[in-house]
Short mmCIF file of N, CA and C in Angstrom, two decimals:
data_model
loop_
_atom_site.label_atom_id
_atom_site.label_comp_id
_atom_site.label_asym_id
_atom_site.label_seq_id
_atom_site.Cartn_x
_atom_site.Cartn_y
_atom_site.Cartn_z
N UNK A 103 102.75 116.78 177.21
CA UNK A 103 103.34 116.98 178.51
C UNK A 103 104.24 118.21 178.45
N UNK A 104 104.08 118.91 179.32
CA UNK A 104 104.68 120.29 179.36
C UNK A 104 106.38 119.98 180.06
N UNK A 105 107.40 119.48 179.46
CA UNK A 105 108.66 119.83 180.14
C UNK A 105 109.47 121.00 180.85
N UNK A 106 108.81 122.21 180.55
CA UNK A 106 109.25 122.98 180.97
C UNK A 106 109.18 123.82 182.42
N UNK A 107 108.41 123.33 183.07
CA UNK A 107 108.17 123.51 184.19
C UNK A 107 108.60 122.94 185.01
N UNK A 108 109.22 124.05 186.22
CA UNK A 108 110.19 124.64 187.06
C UNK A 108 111.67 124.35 186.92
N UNK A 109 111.81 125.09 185.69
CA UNK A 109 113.41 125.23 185.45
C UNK A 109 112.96 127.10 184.46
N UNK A 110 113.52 127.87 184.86
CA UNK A 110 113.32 129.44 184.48
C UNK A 110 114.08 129.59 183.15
N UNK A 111 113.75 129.81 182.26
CA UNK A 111 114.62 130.23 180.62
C UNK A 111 115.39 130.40 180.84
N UNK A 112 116.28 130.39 180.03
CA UNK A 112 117.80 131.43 179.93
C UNK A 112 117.31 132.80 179.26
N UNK A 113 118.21 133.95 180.08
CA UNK A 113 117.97 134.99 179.38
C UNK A 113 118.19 135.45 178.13
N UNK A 114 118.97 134.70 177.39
CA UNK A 114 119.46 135.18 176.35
C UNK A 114 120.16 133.73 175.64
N UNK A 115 119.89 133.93 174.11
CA UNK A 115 120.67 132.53 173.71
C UNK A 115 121.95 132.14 174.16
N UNK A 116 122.68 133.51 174.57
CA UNK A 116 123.84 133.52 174.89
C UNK A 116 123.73 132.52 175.92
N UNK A 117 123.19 132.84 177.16
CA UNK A 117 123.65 132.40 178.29
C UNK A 117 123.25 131.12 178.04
N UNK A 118 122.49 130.65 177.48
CA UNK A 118 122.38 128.92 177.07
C UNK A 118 123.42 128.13 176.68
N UNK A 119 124.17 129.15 175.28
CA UNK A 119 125.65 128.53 174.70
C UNK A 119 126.46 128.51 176.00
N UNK A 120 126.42 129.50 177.17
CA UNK A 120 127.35 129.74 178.02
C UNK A 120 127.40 128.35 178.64
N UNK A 121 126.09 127.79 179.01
CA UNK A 121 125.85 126.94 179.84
C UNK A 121 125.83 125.38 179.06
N UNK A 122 126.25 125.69 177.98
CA UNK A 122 126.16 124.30 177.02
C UNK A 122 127.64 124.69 177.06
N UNK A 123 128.31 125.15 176.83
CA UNK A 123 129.85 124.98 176.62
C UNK A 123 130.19 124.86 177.72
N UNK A 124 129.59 125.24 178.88
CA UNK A 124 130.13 124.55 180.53
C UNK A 124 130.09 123.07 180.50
N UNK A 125 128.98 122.89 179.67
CA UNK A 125 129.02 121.51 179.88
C UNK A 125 129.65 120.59 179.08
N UNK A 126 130.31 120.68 178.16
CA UNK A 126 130.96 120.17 177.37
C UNK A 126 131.95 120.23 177.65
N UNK A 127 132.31 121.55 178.27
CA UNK A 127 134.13 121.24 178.88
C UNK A 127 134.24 120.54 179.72
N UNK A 128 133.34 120.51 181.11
CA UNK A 128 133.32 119.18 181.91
C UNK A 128 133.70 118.10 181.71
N UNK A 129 132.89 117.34 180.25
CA UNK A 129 133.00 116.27 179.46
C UNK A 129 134.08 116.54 178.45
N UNK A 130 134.89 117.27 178.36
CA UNK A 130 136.20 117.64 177.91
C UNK A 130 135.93 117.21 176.45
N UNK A 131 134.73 118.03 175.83
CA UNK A 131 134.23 117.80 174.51
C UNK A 131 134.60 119.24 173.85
N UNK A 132 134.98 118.69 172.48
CA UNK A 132 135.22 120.11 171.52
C UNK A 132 133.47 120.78 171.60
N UNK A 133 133.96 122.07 171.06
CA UNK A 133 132.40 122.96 171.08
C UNK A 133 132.75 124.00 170.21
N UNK A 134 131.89 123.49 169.03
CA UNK A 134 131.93 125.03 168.27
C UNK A 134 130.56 125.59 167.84
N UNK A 135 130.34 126.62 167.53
CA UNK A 135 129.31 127.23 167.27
C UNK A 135 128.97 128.28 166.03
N UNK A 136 127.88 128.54 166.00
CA UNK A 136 128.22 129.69 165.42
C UNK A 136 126.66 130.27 165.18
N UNK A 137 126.49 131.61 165.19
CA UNK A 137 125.25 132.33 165.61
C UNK A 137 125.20 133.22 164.65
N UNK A 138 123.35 133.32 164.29
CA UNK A 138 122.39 134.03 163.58
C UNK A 138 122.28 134.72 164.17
N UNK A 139 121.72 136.07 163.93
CA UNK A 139 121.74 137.18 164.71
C UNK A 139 120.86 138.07 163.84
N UNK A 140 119.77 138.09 163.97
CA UNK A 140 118.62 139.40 163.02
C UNK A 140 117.74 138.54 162.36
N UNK A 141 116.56 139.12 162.09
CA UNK A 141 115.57 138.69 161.90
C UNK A 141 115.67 138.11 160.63
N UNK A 142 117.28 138.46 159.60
CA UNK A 142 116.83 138.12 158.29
C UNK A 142 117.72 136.81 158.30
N UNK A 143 118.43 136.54 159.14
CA UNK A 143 119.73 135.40 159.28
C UNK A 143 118.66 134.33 160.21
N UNK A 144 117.45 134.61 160.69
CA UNK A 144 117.09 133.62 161.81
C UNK A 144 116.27 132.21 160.49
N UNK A 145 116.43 131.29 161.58
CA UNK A 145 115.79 130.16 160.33
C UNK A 145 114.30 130.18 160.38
N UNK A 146 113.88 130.51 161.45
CA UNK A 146 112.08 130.64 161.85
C UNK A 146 111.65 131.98 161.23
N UNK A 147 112.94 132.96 160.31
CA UNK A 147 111.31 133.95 159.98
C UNK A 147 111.94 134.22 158.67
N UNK A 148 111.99 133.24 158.03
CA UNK A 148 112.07 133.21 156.61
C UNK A 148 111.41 134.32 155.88
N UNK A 149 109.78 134.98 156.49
CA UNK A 149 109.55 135.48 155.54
C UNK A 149 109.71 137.23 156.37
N UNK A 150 110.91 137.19 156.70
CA UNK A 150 111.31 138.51 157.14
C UNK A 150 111.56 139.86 155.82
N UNK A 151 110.98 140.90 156.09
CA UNK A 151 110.87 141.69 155.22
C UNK A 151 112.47 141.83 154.43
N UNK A 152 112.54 142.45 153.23
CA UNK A 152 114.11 143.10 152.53
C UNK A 152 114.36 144.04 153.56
N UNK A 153 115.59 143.56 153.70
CA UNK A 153 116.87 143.92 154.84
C UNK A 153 116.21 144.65 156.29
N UNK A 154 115.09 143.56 156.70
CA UNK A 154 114.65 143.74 158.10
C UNK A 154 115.62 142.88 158.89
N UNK A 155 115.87 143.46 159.91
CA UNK A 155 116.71 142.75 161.09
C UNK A 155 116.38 142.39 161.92
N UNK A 156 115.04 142.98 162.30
CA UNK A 156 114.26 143.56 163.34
C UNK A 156 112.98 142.34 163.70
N UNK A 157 112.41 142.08 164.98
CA UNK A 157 111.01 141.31 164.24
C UNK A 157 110.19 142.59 164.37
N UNK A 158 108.91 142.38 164.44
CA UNK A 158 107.71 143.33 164.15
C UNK A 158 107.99 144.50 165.75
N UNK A 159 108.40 143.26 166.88
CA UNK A 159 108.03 143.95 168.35
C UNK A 159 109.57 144.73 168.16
N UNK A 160 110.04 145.05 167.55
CA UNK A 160 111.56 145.56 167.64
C UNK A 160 112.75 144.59 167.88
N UNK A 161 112.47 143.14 168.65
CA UNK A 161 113.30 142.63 169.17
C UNK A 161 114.33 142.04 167.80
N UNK A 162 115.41 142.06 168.66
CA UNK A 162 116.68 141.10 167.84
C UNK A 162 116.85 139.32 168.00
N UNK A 163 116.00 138.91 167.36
CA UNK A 163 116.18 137.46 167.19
C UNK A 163 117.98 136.74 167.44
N UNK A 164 118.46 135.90 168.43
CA UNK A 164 119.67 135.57 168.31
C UNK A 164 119.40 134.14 167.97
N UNK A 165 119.62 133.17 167.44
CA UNK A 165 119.71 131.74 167.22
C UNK A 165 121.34 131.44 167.30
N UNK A 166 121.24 129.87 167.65
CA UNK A 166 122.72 129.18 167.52
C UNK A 166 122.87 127.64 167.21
N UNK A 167 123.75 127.55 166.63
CA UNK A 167 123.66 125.97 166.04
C UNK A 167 125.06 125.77 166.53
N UNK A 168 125.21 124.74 167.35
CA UNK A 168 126.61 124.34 168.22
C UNK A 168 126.43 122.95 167.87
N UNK A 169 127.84 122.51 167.55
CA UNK A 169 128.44 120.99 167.19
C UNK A 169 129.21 120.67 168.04
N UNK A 170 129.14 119.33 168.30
CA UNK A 170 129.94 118.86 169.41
C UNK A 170 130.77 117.03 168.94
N UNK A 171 131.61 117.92 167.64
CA UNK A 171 131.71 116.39 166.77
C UNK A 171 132.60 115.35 167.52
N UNK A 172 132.84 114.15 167.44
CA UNK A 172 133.26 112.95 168.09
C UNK A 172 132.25 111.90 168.40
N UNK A 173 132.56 111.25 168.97
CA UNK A 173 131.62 110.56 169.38
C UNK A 173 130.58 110.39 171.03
N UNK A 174 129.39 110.35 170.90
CA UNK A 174 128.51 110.78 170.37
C UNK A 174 128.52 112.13 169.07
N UNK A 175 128.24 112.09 168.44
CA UNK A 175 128.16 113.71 167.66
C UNK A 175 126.79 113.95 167.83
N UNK A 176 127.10 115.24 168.39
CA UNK A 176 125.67 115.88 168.88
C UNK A 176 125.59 117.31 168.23
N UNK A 177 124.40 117.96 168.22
CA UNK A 177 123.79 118.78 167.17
C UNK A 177 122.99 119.65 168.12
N UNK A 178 122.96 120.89 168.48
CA UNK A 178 122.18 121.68 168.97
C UNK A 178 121.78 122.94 168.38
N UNK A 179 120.22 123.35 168.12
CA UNK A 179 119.86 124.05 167.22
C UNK A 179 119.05 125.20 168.78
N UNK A 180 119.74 126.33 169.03
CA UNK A 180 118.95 127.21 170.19
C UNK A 180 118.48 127.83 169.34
N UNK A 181 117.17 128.01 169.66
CA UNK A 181 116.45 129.05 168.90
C UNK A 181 115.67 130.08 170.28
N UNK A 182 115.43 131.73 169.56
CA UNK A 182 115.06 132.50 170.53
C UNK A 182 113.98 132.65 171.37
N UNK A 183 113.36 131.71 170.64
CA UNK A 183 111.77 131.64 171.24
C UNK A 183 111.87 130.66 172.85
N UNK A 184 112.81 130.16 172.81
CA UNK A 184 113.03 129.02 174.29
C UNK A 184 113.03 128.08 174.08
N UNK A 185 113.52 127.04 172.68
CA UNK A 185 113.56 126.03 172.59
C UNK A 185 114.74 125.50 171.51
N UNK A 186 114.68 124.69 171.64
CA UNK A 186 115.78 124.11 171.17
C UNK A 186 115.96 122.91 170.59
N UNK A 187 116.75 122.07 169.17
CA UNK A 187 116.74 120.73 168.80
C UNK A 187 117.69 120.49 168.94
N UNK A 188 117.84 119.21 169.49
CA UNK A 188 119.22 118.70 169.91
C UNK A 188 118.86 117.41 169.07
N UNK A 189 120.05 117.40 168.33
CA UNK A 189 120.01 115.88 167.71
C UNK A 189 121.65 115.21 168.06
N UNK A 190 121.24 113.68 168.49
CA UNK A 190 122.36 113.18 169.02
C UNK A 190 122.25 111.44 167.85
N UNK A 191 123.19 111.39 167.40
CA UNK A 191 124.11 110.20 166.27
C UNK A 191 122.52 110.92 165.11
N UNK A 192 122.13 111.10 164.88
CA UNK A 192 121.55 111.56 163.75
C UNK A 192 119.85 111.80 163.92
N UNK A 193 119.58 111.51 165.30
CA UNK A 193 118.42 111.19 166.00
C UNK A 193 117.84 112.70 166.88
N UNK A 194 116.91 112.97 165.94
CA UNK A 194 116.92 114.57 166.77
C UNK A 194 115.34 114.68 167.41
N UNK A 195 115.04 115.36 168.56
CA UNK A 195 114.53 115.76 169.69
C UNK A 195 113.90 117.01 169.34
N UNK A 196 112.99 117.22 168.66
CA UNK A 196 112.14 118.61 168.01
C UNK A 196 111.78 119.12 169.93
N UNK A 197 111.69 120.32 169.94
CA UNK A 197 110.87 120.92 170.68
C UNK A 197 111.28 121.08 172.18
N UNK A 198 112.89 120.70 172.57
CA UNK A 198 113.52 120.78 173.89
C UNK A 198 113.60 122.22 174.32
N UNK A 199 112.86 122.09 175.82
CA UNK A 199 112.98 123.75 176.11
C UNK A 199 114.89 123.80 176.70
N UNK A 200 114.73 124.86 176.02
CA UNK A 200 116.15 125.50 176.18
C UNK A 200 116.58 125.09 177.68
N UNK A 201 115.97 125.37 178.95
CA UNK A 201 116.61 125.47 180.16
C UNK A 201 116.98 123.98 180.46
N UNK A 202 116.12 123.18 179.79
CA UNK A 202 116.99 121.60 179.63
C UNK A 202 118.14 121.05 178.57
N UNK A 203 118.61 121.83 178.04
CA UNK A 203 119.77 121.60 177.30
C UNK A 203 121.03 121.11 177.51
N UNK A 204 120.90 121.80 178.71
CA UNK A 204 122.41 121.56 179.09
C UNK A 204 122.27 120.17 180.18
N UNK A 205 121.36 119.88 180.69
CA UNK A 205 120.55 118.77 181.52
C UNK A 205 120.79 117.32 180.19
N UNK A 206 120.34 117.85 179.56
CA UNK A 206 120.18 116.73 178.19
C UNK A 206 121.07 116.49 177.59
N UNK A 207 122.38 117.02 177.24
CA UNK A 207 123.48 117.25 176.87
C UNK A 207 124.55 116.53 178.40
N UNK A 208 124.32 116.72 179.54
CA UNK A 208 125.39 116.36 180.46
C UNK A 208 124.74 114.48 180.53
N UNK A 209 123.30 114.51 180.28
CA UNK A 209 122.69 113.13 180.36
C UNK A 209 123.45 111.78 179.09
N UNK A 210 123.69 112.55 177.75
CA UNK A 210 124.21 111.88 176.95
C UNK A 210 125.77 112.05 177.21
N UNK A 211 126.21 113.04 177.28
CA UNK A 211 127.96 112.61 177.68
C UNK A 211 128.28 111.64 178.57
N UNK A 212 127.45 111.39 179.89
CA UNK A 212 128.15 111.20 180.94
C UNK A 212 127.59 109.58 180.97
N UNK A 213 126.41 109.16 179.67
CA UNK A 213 126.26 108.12 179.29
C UNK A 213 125.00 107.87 180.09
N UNK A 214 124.10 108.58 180.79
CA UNK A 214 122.85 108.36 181.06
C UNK A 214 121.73 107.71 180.18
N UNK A 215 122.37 107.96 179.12
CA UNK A 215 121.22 107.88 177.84
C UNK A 215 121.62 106.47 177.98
N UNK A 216 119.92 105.86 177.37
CA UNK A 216 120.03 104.28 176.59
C UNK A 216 119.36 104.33 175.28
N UNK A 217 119.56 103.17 174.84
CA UNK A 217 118.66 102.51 173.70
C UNK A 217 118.07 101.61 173.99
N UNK A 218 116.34 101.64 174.19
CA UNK A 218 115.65 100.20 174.42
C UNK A 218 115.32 99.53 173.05
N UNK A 219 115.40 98.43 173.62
CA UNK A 219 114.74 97.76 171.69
C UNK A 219 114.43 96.57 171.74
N UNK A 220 113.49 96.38 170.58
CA UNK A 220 112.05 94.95 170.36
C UNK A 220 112.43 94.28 170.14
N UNK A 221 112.38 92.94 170.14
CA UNK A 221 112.41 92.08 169.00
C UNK A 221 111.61 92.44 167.72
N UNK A 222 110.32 92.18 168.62
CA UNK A 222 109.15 91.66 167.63
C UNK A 222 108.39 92.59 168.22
N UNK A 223 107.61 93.43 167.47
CA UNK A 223 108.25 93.99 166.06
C UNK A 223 109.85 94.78 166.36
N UNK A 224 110.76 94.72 165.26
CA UNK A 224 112.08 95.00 165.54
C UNK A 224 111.75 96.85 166.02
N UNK A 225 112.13 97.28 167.12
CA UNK A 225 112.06 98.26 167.31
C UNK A 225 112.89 99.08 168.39
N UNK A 226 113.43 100.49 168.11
CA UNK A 226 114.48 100.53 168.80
C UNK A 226 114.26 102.30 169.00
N UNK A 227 114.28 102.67 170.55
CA UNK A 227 114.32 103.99 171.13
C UNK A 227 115.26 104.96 171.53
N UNK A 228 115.78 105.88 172.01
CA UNK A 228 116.89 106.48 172.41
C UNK A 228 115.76 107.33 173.67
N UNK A 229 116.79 107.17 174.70
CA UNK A 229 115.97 107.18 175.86
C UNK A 229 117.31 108.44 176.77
N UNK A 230 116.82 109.33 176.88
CA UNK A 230 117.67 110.49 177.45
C UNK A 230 116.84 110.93 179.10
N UNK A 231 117.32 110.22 180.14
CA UNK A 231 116.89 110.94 181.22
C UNK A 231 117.39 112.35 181.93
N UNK A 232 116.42 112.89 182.06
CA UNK A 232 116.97 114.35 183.06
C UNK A 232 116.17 114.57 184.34
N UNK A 233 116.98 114.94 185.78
CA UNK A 233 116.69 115.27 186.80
C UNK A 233 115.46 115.82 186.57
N UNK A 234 114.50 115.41 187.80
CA UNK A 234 113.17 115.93 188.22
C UNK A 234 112.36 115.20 187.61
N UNK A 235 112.72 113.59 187.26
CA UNK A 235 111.57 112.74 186.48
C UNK A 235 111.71 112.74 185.04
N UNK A 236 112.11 113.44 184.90
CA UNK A 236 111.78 114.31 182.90
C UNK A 236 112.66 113.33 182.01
N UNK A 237 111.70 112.85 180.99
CA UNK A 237 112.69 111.74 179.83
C UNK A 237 111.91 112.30 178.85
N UNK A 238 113.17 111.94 177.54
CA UNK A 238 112.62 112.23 176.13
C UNK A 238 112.91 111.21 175.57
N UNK A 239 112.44 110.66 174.54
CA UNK A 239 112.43 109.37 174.08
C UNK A 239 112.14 110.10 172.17
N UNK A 240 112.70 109.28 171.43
CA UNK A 240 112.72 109.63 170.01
C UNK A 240 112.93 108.07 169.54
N UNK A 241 112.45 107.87 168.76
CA UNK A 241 112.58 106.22 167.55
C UNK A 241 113.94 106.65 166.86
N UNK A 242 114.58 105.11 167.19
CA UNK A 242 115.81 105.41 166.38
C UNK A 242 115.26 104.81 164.61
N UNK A 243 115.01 104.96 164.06
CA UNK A 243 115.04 104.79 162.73
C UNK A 243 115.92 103.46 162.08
N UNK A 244 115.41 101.87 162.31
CA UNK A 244 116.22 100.93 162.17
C UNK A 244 115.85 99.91 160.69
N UNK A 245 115.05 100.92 159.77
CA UNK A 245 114.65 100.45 158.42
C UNK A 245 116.46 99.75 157.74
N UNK A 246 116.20 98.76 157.21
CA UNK A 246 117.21 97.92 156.74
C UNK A 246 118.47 97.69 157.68
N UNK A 247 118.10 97.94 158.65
CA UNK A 247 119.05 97.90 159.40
C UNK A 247 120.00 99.07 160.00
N UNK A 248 119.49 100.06 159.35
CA UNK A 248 120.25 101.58 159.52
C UNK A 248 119.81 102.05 160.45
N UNK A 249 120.53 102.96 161.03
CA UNK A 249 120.39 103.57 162.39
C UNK A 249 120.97 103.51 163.44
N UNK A 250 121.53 102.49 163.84
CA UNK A 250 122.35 101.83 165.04
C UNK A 250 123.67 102.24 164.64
N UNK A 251 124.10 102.87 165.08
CA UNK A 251 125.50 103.20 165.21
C UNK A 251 126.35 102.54 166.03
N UNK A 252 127.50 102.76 166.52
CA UNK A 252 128.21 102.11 166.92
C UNK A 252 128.33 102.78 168.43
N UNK A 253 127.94 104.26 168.42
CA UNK A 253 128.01 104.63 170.10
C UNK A 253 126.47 103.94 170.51
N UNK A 254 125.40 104.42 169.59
CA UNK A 254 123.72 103.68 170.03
C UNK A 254 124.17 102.07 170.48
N UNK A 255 124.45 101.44 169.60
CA UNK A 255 124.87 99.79 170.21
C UNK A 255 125.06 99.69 171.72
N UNK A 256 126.22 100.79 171.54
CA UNK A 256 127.49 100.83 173.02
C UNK A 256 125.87 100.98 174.69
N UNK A 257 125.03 101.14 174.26
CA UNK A 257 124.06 101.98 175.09
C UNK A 257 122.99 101.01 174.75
N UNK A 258 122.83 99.78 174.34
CA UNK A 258 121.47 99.31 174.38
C UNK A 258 121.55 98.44 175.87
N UNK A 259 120.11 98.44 176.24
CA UNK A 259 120.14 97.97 177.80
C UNK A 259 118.57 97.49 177.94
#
């Protein structure tokens, strides 16, 4: 399923952090960050030439990894290509297009998010809705009992 359709990229990683730290101050959440910048600092081009900065098309790769510790503690990995991993209590979301970030991020602060879960078989989801229909869903990982945290609990429904 294609999520990314009709919401327009951000132009720049920047303006994503811009728009993720809007949203966190809303939710009067700490926000720190801190940014890759060149082709040899990015995590996707590992096999970037000795002391290339550059990718092949000239462009300047920007990436950013922003923490948002407390509770929930949430994890956002922007990368330049338009997407993004957001991992929230340890539970991460491969493949979020960037222009939903901040959508996905105001969904878990403001407590939109749930946890559904099985009995039988014991099984347990993290369920993040965003405007225009759009949900992401990830397995919370409940082997021996691990996984459930104490904000996930706070959210089962």
């Amino acid at each position: 399923m294609d999520h990314s359709a009709g919401l327009p990229p951000f132009p720049s990683t920047e303006a994503a952090v811009t728009a993720l730290r809007e949203t966190a101050d809303r939710h009067g959440r700490e926000f720190l960050v801190e940014h890759a910048v060149g082709a040899d600092q990015s995590a996707r081009r590992t096999a970037a030439g000795a002391f290339a900065v550059t990718d092949e098309d000239g462009s300047l790769p920007h990436e950013a990894l922003i923490e948002l510790p407390g509770s929930p503690e949430i994890e956002i990995q922007v990368f330049s290509e338009g997407d993004s991993h957001i991992t929230v209590e340890g539970i991460t979301f491969h493949d979020v297009p960037t222009a939903h970030a901040p959508a996905f991020l105001d969904a878990v602060l403001a407590r939109r998010a749930r946890v559904k879960t099985t009995w039988y078989p014991p099984f347990a989801r993290l369920i993040v809705p965003l405007p225009g229909d759009i949900t992401y869903k990830e397995v919370v990982t409940m082997a021996h009992g691990a996984g459930m945290t104490r904000w996930l609990s706070s959210i089962i429904r």
